[in-house]
Each structure stands twice: as structure tokens, then as C-alpha cells.
PDB file of N, CA and C in Angstrom:
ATOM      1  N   UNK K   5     -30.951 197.619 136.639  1.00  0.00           N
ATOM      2  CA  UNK K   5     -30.969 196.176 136.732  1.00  0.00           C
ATOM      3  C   UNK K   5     -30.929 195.726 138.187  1.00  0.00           C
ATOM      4  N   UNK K   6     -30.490 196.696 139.107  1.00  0.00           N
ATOM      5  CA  UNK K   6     -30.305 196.766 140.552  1.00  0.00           C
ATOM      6  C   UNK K   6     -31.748 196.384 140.840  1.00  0.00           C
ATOM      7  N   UNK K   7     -32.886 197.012 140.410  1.00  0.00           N
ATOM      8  CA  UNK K   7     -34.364 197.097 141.614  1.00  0.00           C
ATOM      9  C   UNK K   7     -34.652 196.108 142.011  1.00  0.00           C
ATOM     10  N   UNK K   8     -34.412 195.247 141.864  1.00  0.00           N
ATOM     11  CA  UNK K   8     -34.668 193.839 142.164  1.00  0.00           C
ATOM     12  C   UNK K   8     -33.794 192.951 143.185  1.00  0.00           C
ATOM     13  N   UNK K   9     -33.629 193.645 144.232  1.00  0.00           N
ATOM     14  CA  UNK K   9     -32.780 193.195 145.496  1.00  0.00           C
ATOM     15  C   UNK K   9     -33.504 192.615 146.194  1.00  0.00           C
ATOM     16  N   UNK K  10     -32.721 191.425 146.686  1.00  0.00           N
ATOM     17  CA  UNK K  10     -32.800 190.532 147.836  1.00  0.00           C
ATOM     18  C   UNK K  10     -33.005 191.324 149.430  1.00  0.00           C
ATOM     19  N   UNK K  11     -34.227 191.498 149.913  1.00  0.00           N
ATOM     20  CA  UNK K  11     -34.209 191.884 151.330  1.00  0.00           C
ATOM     21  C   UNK K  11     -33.727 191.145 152.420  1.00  0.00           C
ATOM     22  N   UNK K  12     -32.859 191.710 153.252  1.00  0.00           N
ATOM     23  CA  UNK K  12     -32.089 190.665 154.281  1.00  0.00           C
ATOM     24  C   UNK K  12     -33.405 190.648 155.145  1.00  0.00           C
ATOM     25  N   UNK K  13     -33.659 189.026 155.756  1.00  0.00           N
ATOM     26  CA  UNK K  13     -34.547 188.883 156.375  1.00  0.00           C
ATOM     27  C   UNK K  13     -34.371 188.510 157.911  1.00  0.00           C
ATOM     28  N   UNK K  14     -35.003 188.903 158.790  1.00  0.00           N
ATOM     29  CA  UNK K  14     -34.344 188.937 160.158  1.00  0.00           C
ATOM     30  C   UNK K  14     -35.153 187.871 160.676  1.00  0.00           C
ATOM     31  N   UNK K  15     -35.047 187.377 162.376  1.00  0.00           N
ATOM     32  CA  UNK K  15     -35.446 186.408 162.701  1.00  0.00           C
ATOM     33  C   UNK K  15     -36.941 186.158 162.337  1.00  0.00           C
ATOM     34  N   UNK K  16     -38.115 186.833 162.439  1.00  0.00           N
ATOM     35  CA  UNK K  16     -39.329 186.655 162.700  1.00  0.00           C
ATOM     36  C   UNK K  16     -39.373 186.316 161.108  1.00  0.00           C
ATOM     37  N   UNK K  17     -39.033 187.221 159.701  1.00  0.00           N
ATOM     38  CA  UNK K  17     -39.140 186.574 158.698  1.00  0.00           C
ATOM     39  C   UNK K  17     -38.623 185.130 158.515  1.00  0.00           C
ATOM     40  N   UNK K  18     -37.685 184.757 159.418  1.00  0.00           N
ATOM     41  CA  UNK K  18     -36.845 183.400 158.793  1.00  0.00           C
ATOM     42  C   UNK K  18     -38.247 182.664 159.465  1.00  0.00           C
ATOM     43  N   UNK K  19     -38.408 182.821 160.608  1.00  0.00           N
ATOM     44  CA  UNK K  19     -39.586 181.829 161.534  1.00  0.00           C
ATOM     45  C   UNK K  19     -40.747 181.513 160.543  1.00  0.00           C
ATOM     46  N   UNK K  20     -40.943 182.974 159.894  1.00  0.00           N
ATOM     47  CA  UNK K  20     -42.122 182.736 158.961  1.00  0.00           C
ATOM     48  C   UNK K  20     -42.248 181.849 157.644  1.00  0.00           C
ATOM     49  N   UNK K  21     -40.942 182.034 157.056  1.00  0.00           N
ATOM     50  CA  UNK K  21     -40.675 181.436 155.866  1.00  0.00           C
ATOM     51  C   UNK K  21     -40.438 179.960 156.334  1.00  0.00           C
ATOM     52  N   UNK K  22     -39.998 179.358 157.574  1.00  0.00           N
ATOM     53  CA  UNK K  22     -39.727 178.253 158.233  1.00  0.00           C
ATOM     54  C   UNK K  22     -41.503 177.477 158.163  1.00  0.00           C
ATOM     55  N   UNK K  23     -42.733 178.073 158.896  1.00  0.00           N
ATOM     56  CA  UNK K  23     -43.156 177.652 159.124  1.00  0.00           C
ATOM     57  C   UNK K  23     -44.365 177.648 158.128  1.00  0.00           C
ATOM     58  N   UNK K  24     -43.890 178.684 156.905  1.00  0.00           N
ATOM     59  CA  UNK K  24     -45.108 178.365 155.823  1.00  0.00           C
ATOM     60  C   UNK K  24     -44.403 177.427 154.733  1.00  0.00           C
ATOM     61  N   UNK K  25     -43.037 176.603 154.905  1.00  0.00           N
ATOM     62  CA  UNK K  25     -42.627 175.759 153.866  1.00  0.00           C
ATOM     63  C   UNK K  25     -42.864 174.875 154.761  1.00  0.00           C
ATOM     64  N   UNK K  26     -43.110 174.620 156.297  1.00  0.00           N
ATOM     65  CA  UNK K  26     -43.689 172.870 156.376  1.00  0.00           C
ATOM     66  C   UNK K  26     -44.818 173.032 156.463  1.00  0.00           C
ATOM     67  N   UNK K  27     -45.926 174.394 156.421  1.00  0.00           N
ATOM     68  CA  UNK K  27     -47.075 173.841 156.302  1.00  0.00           C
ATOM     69  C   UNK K  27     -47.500 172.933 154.893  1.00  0.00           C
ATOM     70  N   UNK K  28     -46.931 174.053 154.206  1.00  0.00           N
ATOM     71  CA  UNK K  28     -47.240 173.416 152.624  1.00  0.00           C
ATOM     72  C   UNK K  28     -46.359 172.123 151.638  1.00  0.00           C
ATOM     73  N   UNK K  29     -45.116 171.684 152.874  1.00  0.00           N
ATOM     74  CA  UNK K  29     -44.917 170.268 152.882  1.00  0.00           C
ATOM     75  C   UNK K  29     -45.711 169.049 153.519  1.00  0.00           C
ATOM     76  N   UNK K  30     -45.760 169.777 154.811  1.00  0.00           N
ATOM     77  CA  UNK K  30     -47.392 168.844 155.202  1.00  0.00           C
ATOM     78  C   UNK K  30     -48.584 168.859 154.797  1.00  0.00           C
ATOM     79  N   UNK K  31     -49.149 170.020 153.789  1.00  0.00           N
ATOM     80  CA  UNK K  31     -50.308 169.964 153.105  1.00  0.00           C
ATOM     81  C   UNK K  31     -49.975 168.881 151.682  1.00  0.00           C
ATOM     82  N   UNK K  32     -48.969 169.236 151.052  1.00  0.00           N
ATOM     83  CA  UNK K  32     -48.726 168.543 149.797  1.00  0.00           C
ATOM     84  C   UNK K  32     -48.225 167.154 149.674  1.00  0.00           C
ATOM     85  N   UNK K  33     -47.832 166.314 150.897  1.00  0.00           N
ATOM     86  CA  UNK K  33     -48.292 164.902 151.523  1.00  0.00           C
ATOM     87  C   UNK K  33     -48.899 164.618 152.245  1.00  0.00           C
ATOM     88  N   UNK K  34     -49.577 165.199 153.129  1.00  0.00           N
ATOM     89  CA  UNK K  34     -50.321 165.001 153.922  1.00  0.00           C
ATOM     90  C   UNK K  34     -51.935 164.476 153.105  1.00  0.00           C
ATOM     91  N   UNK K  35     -52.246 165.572 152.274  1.00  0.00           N
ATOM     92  CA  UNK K  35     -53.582 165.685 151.947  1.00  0.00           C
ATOM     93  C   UNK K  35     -53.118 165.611 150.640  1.00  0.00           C
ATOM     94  N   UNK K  36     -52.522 166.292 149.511  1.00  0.00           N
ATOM     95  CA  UNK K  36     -52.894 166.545 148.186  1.00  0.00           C
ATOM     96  C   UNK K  36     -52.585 165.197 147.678  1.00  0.00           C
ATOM     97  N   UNK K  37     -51.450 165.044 147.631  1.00  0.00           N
ATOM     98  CA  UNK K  37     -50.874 163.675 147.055  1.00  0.00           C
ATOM     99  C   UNK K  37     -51.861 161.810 147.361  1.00  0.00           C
ATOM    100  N   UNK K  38     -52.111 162.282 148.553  1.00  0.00           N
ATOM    101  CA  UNK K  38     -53.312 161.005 148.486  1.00  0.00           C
ATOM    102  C   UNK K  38     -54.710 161.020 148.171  1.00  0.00           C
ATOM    103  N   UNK K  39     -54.668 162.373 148.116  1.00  0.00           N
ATOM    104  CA  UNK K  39     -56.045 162.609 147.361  1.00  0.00           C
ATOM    105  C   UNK K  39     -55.894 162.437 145.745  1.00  0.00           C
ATOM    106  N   UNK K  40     -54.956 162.847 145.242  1.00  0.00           N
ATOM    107  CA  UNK K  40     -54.513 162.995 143.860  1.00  0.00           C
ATOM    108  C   UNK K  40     -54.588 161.288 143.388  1.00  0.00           C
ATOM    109  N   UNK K  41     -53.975 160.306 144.506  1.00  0.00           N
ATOM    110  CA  UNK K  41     -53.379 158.810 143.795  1.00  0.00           C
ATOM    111  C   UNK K  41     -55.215 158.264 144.404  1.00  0.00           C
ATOM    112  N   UNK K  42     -55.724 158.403 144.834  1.00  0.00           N
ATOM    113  CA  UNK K  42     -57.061 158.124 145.671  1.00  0.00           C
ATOM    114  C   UNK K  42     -56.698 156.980 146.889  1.00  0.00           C
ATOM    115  N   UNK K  43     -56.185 157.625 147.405  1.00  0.00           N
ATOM    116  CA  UNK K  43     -55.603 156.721 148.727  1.00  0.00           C
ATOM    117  C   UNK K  43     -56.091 157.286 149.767  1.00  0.00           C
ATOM    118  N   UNK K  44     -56.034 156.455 151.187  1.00  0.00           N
ATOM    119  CA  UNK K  44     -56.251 156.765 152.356  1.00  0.00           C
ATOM    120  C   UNK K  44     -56.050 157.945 153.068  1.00  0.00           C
ATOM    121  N   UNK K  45     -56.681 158.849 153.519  1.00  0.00           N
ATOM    122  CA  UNK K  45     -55.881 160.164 154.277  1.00  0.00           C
ATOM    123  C   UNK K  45     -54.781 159.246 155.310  1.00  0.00           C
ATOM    124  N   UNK K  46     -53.816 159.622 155.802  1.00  0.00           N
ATOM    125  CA  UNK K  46     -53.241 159.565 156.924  1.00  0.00           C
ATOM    126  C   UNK K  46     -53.818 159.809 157.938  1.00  0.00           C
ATOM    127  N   UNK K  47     -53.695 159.272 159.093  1.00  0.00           N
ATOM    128  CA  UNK K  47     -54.591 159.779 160.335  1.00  0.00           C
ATOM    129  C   UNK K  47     -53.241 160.327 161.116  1.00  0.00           C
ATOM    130  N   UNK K  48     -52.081 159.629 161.374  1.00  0.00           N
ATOM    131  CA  UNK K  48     -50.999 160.036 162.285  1.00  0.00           C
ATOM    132  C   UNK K  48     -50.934 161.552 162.315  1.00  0.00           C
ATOM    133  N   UNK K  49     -50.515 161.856 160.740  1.00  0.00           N
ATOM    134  CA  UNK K  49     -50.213 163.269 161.233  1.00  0.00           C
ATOM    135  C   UNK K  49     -50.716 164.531 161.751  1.00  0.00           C
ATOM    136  N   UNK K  50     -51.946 164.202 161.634  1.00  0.00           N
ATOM    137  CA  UNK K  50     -52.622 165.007 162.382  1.00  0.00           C
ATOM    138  C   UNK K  50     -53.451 164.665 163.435  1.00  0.00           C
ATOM    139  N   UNK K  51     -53.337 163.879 163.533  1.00  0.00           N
ATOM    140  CA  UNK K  51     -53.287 163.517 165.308  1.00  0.00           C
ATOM    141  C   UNK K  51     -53.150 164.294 166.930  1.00  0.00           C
TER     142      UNK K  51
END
């Protein structure tokens, strides 16, 4: 029931996991959600 362990993750994983949960917070308001309601892209944030 053990095989299924949590790997301790060191800095470069934390950086990684850091920077692929705001890409895909900035993809999933940025773009999906106003595409989904048919609204305006944002221009700011990607600016």
C-alpha cells in the first residue's frame, strides 16, 4: 500500500511546479474563460 509515495521535491522542482500553476492560471483567465463567455481577450496581460 506503501508504492505510492510522495517524492520530496527540491528547489528546481518547487520553481517548476510554481511556474506551471501560473501559467495555467494565466491561461485559464487569461484566454479560456473569455473565450468560453465570448468576451473580449484582455490585452493588459500580455502586454
Amino acid at each position: 500500500m506503501d508504492s505510492h509515495a510522495i517524492p520530496d521535491l527540491d528547489r528546481a522542482g518547487l520553481r517548476r511546479f510554481g511556474l506551471v500553476t501560473g501559467a495555467l492560471l494565466a491561461a485559464l483567465f487569461g484566454l479560456l474563460l473569455p473565450w468560453i463567455f465570448g468576451l473580449k481577450f484582455p490585452v493588459w496581460p500580455w502586454a
